[in-house]
Coordinates of C-alpha atoms and ligand atoms in Angstrom, one line a residue:
X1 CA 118.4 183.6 68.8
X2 CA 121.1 183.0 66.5
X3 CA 120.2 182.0 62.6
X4 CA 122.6 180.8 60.1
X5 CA 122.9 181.6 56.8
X6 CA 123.6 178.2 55.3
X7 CA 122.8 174.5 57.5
X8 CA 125.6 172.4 55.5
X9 CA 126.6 170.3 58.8
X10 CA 123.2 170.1 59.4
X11 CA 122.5 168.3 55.9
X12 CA 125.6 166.0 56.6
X13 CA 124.5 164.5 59.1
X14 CA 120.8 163.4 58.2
X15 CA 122.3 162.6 54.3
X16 CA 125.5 161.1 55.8
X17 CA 124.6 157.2 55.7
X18 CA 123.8 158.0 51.7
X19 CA 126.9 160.2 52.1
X20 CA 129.2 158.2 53.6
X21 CA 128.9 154.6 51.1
X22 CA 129.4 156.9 48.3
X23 CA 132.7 158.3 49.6
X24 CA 133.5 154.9 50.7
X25 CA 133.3 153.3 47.4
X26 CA 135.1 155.8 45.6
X27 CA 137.9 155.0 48.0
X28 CA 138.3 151.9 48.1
X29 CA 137.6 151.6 44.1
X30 CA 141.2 153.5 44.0
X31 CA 139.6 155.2 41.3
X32 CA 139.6 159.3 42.2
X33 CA 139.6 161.1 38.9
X34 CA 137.6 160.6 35.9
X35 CA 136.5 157.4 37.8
X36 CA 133.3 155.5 37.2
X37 CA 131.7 157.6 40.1
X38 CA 132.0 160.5 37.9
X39 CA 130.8 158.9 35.1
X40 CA 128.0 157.5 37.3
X41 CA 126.6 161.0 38.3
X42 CA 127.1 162.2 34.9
X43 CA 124.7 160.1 33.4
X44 CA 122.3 160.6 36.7
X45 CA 122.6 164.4 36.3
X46 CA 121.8 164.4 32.6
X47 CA 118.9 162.4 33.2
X48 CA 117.7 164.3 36.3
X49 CA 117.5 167.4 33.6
X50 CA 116.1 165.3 30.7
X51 CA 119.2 166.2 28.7
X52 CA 121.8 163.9 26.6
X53 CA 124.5 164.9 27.9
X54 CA 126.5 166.3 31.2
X55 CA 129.7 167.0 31.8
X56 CA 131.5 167.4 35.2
X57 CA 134.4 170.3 35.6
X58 CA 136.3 171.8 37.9
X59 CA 133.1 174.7 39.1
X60 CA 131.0 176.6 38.1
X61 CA 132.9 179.7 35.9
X62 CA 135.0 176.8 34.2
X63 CA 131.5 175.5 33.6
X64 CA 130.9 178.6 31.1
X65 CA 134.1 179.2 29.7
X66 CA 134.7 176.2 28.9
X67 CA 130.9 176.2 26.6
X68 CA 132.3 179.3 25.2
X69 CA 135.2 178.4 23.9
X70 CA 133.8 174.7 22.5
X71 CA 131.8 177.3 20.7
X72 CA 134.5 178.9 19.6
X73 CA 133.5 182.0 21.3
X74 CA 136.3 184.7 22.1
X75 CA 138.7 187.7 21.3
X76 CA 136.8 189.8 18.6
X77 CA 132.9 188.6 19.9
X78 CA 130.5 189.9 22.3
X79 CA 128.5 188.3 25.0
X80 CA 125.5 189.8 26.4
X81 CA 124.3 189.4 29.9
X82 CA 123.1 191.4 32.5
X83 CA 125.0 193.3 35.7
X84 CA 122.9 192.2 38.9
X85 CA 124.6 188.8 39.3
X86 CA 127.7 187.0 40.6
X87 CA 130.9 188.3 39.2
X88 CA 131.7 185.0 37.7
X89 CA 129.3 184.9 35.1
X90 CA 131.3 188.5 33.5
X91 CA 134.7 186.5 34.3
X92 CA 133.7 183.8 32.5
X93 CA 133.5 185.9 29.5
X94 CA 136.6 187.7 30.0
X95 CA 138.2 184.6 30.8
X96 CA 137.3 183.1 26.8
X97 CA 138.5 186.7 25.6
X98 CA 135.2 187.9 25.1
X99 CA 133.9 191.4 25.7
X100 CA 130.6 191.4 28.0
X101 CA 127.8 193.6 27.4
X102 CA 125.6 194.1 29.8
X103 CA 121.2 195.1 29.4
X104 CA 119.0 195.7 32.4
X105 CA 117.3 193.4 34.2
X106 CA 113.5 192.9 35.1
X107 CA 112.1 194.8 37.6
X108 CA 110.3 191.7 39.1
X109 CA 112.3 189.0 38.5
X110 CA 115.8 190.3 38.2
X111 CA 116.8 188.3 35.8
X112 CA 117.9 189.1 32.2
X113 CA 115.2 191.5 30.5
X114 CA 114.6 190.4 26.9
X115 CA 113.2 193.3 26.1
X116 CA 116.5 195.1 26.3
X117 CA 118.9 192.5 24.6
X118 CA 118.1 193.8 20.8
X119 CA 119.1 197.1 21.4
X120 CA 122.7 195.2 22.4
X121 CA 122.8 193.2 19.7
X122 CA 125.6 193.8 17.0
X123 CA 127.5 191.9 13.9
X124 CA 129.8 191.0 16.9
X125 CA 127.2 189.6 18.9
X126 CA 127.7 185.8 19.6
X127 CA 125.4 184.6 22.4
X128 CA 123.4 185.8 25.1
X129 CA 124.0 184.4 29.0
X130 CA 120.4 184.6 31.1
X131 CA 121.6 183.8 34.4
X132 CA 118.6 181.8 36.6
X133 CA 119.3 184.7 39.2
X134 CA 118.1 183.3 42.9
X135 CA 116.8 180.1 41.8
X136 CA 114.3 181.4 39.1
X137 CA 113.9 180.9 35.4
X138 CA 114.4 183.7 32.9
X139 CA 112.2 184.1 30.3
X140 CA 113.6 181.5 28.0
X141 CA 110.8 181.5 25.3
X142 CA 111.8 185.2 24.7
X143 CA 115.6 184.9 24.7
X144 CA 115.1 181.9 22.7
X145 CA 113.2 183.7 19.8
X146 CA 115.6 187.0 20.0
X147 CA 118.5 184.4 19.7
X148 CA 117.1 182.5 16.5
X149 CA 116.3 185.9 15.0
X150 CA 119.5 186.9 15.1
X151 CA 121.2 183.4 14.9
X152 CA 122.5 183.5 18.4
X153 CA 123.7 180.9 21.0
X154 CA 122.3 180.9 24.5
X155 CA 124.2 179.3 27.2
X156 CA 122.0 179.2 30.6
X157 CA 124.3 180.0 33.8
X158 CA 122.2 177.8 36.1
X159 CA 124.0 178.3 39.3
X160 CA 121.5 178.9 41.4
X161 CA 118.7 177.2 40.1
X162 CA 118.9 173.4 39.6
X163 CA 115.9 171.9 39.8
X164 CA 114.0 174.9 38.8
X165 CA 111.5 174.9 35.7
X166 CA 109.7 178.0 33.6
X167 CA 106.6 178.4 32.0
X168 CA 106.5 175.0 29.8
X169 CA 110.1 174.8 29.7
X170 CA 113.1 172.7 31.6
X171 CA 116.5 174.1 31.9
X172 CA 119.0 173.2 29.1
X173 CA 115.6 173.1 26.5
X174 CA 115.9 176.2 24.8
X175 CA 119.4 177.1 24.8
X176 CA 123.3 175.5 23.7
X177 CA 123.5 174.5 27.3
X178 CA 123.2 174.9 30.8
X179 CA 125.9 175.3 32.9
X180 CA 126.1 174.9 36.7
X181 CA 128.2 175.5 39.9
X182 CA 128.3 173.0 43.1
X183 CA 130.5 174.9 45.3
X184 CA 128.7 174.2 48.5
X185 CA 126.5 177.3 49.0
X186 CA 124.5 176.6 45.8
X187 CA 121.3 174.5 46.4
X188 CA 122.8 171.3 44.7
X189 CA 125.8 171.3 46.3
X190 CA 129.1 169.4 47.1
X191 CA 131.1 169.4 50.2
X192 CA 133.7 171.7 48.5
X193 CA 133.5 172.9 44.4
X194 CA 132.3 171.3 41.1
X195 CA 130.5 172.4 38.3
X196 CA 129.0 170.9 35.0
X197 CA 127.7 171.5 31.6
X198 CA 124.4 169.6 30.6
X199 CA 123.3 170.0 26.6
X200 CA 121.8 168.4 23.9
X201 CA 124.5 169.0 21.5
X202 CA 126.9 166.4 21.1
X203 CA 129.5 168.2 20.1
X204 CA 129.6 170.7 22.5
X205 CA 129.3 167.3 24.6
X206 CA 132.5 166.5 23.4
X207 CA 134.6 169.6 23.4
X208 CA 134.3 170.3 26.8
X209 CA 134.9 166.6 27.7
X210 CA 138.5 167.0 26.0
X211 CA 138.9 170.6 26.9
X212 CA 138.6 169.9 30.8
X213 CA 141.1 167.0 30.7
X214 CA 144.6 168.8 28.5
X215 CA 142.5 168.6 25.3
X216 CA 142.8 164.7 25.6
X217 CA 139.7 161.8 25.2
X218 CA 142.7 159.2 24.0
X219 CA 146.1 158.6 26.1
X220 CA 149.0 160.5 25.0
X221 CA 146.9 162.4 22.1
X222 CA 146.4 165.9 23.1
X223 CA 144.8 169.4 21.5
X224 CA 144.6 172.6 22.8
X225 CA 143.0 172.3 26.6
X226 CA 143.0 172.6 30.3
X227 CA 142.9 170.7 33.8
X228 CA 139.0 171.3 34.9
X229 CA 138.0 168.3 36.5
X230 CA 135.3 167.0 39.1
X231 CA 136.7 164.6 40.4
X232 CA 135.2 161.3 42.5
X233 CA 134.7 162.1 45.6
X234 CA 132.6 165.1 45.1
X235 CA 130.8 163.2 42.4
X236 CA 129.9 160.9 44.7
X237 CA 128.3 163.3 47.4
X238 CA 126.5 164.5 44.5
X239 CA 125.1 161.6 43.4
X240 CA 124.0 160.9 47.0
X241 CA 122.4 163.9 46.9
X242 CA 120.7 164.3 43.7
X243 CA 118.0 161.7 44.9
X244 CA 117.1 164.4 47.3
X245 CA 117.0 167.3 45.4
X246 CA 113.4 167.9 45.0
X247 CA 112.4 167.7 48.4
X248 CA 115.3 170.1 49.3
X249 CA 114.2 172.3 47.1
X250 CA 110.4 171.8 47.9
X251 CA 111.5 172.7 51.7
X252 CA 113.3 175.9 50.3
X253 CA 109.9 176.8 49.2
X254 CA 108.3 176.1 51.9
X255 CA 110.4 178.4 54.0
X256 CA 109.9 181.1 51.1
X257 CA 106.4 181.3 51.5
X258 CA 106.3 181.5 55.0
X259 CA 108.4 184.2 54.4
X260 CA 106.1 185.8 52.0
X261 CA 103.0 185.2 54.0
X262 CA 104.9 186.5 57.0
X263 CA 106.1 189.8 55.3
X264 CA 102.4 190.7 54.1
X265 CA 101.9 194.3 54.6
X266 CA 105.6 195.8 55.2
X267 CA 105.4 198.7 53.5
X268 CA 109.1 199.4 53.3
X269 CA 109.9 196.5 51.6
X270 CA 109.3 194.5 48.4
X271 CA 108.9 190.4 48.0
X272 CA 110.6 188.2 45.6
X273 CA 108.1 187.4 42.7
X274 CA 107.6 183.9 41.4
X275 CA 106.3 184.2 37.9
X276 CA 103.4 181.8 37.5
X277 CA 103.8 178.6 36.2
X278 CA 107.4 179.1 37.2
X279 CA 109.0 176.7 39.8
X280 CA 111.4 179.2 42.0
X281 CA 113.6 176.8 44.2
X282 CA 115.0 179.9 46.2
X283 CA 118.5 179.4 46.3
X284 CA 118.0 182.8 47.7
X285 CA 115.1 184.6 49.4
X286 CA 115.8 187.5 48.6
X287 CA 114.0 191.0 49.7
X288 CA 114.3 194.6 48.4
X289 CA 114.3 197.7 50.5
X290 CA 111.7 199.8 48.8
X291 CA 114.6 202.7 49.1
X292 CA 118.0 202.1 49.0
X293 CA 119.1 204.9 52.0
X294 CA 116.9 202.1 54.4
X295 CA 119.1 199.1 53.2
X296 CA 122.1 198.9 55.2
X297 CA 120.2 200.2 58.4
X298 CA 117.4 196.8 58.0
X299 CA 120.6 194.7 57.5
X300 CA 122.5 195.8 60.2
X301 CA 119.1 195.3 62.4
X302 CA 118.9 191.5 61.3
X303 CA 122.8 191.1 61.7
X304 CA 122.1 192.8 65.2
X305 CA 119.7 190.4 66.6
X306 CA 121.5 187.5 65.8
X307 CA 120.1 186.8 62.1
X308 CA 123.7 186.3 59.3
X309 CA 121.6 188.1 56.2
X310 CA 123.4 189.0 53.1
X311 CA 123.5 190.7 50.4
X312 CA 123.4 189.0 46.9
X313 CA 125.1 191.5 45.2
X314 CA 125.5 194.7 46.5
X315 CA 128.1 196.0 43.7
X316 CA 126.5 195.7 40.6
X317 CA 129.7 194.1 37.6
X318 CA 129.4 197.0 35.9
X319 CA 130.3 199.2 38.9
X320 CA 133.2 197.1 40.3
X321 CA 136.2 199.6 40.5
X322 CA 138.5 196.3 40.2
X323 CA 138.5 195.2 36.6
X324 CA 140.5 196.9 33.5
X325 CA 137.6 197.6 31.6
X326 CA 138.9 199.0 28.2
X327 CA 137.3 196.9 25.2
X328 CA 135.9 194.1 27.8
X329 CA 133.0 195.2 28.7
X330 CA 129.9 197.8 27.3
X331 CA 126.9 198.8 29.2
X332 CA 124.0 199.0 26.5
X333 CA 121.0 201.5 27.6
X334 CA 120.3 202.2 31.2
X335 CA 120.8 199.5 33.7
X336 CA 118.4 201.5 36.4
X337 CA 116.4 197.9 37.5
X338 CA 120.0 196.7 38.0
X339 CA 121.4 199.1 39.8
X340 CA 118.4 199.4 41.9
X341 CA 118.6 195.3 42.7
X342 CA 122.4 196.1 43.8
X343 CA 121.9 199.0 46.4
X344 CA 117.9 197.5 47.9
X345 CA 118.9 193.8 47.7
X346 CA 118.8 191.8 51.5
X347 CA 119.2 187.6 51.9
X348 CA 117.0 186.5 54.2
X349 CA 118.5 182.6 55.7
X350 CA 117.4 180.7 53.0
X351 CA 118.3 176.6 53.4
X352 CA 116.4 173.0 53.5
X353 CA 117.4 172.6 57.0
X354 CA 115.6 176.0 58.6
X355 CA 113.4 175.5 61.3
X356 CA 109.6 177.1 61.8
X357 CA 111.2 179.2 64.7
X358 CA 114.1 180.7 62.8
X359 CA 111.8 182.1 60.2
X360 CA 109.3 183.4 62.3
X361 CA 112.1 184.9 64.2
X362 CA 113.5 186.6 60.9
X363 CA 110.0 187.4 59.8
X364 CA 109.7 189.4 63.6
X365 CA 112.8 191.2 63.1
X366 CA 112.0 192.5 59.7
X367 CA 108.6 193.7 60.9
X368 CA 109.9 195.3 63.7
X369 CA 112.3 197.2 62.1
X370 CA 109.1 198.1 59.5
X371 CA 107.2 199.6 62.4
X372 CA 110.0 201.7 63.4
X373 CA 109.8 202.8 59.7
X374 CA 106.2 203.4 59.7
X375 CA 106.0 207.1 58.5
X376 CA 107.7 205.7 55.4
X377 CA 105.5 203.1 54.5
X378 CA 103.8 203.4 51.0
X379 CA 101.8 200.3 49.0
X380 CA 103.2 201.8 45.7
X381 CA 106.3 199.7 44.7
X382 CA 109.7 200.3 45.6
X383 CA 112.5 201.7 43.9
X384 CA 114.1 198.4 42.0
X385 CA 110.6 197.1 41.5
X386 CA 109.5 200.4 40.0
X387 CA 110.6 199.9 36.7
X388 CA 108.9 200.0 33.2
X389 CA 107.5 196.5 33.5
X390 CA 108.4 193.9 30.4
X391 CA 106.8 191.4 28.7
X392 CA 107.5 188.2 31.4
X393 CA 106.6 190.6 34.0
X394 CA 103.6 191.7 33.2
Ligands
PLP1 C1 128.4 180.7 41.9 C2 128.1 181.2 40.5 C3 129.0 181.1 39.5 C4 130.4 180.5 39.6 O1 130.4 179.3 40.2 P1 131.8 178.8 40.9 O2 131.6 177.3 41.1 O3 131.9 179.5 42.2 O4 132.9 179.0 39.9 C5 128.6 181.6 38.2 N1 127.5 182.2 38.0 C6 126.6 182.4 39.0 C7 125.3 183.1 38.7 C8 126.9 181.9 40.3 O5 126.0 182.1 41.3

């Protein structure tokens, strides 16, 4: 059996009637950039989040630098976030001139450990970036309290987790704002890239709403600014998709926990944790050899019998060779849960569009390459779950 890692075609075709009039009436409106689709989805997008305000760029990095700089955010400050996600959320940073500095992680949830940001906090210090790593909240009541402490703005990269909500929160509550990426293999995505800023504060609202279009919201008049646009057409297959959102997202689950009840008992391997009260809406399922040395042996297992897992990401920011480091970038403490998440991490197929025998086939494969690990099998935790556990993880 063959299983995918994404089902976009798939998705297509049973959204495409939904699809298909939205595309049309952007075309035939002749109206294909900063349009009234746009606007359209604007409004339905900062409604969907129970925000004021959302605002439509060119992806998801654009997203953040862009809320950077309209908070005047660069050369001279310092951003702190954590290693153990996508690359873009440090590019973002270094893209607004900014120096990134980077804190652990939780050993449960991976995302941003609060517990370790005021040991990175200096005079420099201008905001802190939780990313919603996998499609799960971090813990924004603690990041919120650290960053009125020490007067701090919090900007949410919420890439991967639209449609997710915390303990008593919503994304884009607690923080500056909430930025987001719809390059296709997010779960709210478009046939292609976008990305968007959703806030309460109106005049971040409006900075980013000149700075994506040449520093212009009047014709001819013109600050400082860029081109970051989303334009209609993808707006459009957003908005036709945005209706369906939560049930998308309630399959992803779904499939999760048939994963997890599937996956009961492998003693070489740890399970993604939802926190309760948390609403995790898996953009990735993602599963943690309990040792690192087993990792690329269980992938290479799944990619042999058919199954296109993943790893989501397997070279820690702070460890990329690729970057001129210099003044851009400070690791703050030890970054062991981080590191840890890099070298165990495995995707399982994670998408709406999954059927019950795929994920019975994955959860096969991964057992059977368990058994053939039995005389390594422990119930203590693994070695990126082992870690000193924090407050949200307790
Ligand atoms: C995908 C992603 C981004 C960047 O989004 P693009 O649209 O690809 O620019 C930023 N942060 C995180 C956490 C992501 O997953």
């Amino acid at each position: 059996m063959k299983v995918p890692f994404y089902g976009h075609v798939k998705q297509y075709h049973y959204l495409k009637q939904a699809i298909d009039a939205n595309l049309a009436e952007v075309l035939e409106s002749g109206a294909y950039v900063m349009g009234p689709m746009l606007k359209r989805f604007e409004g339905e997008l900062a409604r969907y989040h129970g925000a004021q305000f959302a605002i439509g760029v060119g992806n998801g990095t654009d997203a953040i630098w862009l809320t950077l700089m309209a908070l005047g955010i660069g050369p001279g400050d310092e951003v702190i976030t954590h290693p153990n996600t996508f690359f873009a959320t440090a590019e973002a940073i270094w893209i607004a001139g900014a120096t990134a500095v980077f804190v652990d992680s939780c050993p449960r949830t991976k995302c941003i450990c609060p517990d370790k940001i005021g040991a990175a906090i200096t005079p420099k210090t201008k905001a802190i970036i939780p990313v919603h790593l996998y499609g799960q909240c971090a813990d924004m009541k603690a990041i919120r309290k650290i960053a009125d402490q020490h007067h701090l703005r919090v900007i949410e990269d919420n890439a991967q987790a639209i449609g997710a909500h915390g303990n008593g929160f919503k994304i884009g509550e607690l923080s500056d704002a909430a930025t987001t990426s719809f390059i296709i293999q997010k779960n709210f995505g478009t046939f292609g890239d976008g990305g968007a800023v959703v806030t309460n504060n109106a005049d971040i609202d409006q900075r980013v709403r000149k700075l994506r279009n040449h520093g212009s919201n009047q014709r001819n008049v013109h600050s400082f600014g860029f081109n970051s646009r989303l334009d209609d057409l993808h707006a459009g297959i957003l908005s036709a998709k945005l209706t369906r959102l939560d049930a998308l997202n309630d399959l992803r689950r779904t499939w999760a926990a048939r994963y997890t009840a599937g996956l009961q008992g492998c003693g070489n391997i740890d399970l993604p944790v939802e926190l309760a009260g948390y609403r995790h809406v898996y953009h990735l399922y993602v599963i943690e050899t309990k040792k690192p040395e087993h990792r690329d042996g269980l992938l290479q297992h799944l990619v042999d019998s058919g199954i296109d897992a993943k790893t989501h990401y397997s070279i820690a920011i702070h460890q990329q060779a690729g970057y001129p480091w210099g003044k851009s970038a400070r690791v703050v403490g030890s970054v062991a849960n981080a590191e840890a998440n890099a070298a165990c991490c495995i995707s399982l197929p994670m998408f709406p569009e999954l059927t019950e025998s795929e994920v019975d086939y994955v959860i096969a494969k991964v057992r059977e390459w368990d058994q053939a690990h039995a005389a390594t099998a422990t119930s203590q935790p693994g070695m990126a779950t082992a870690g000193k556990l924090c407050g949200c993880c307790q």
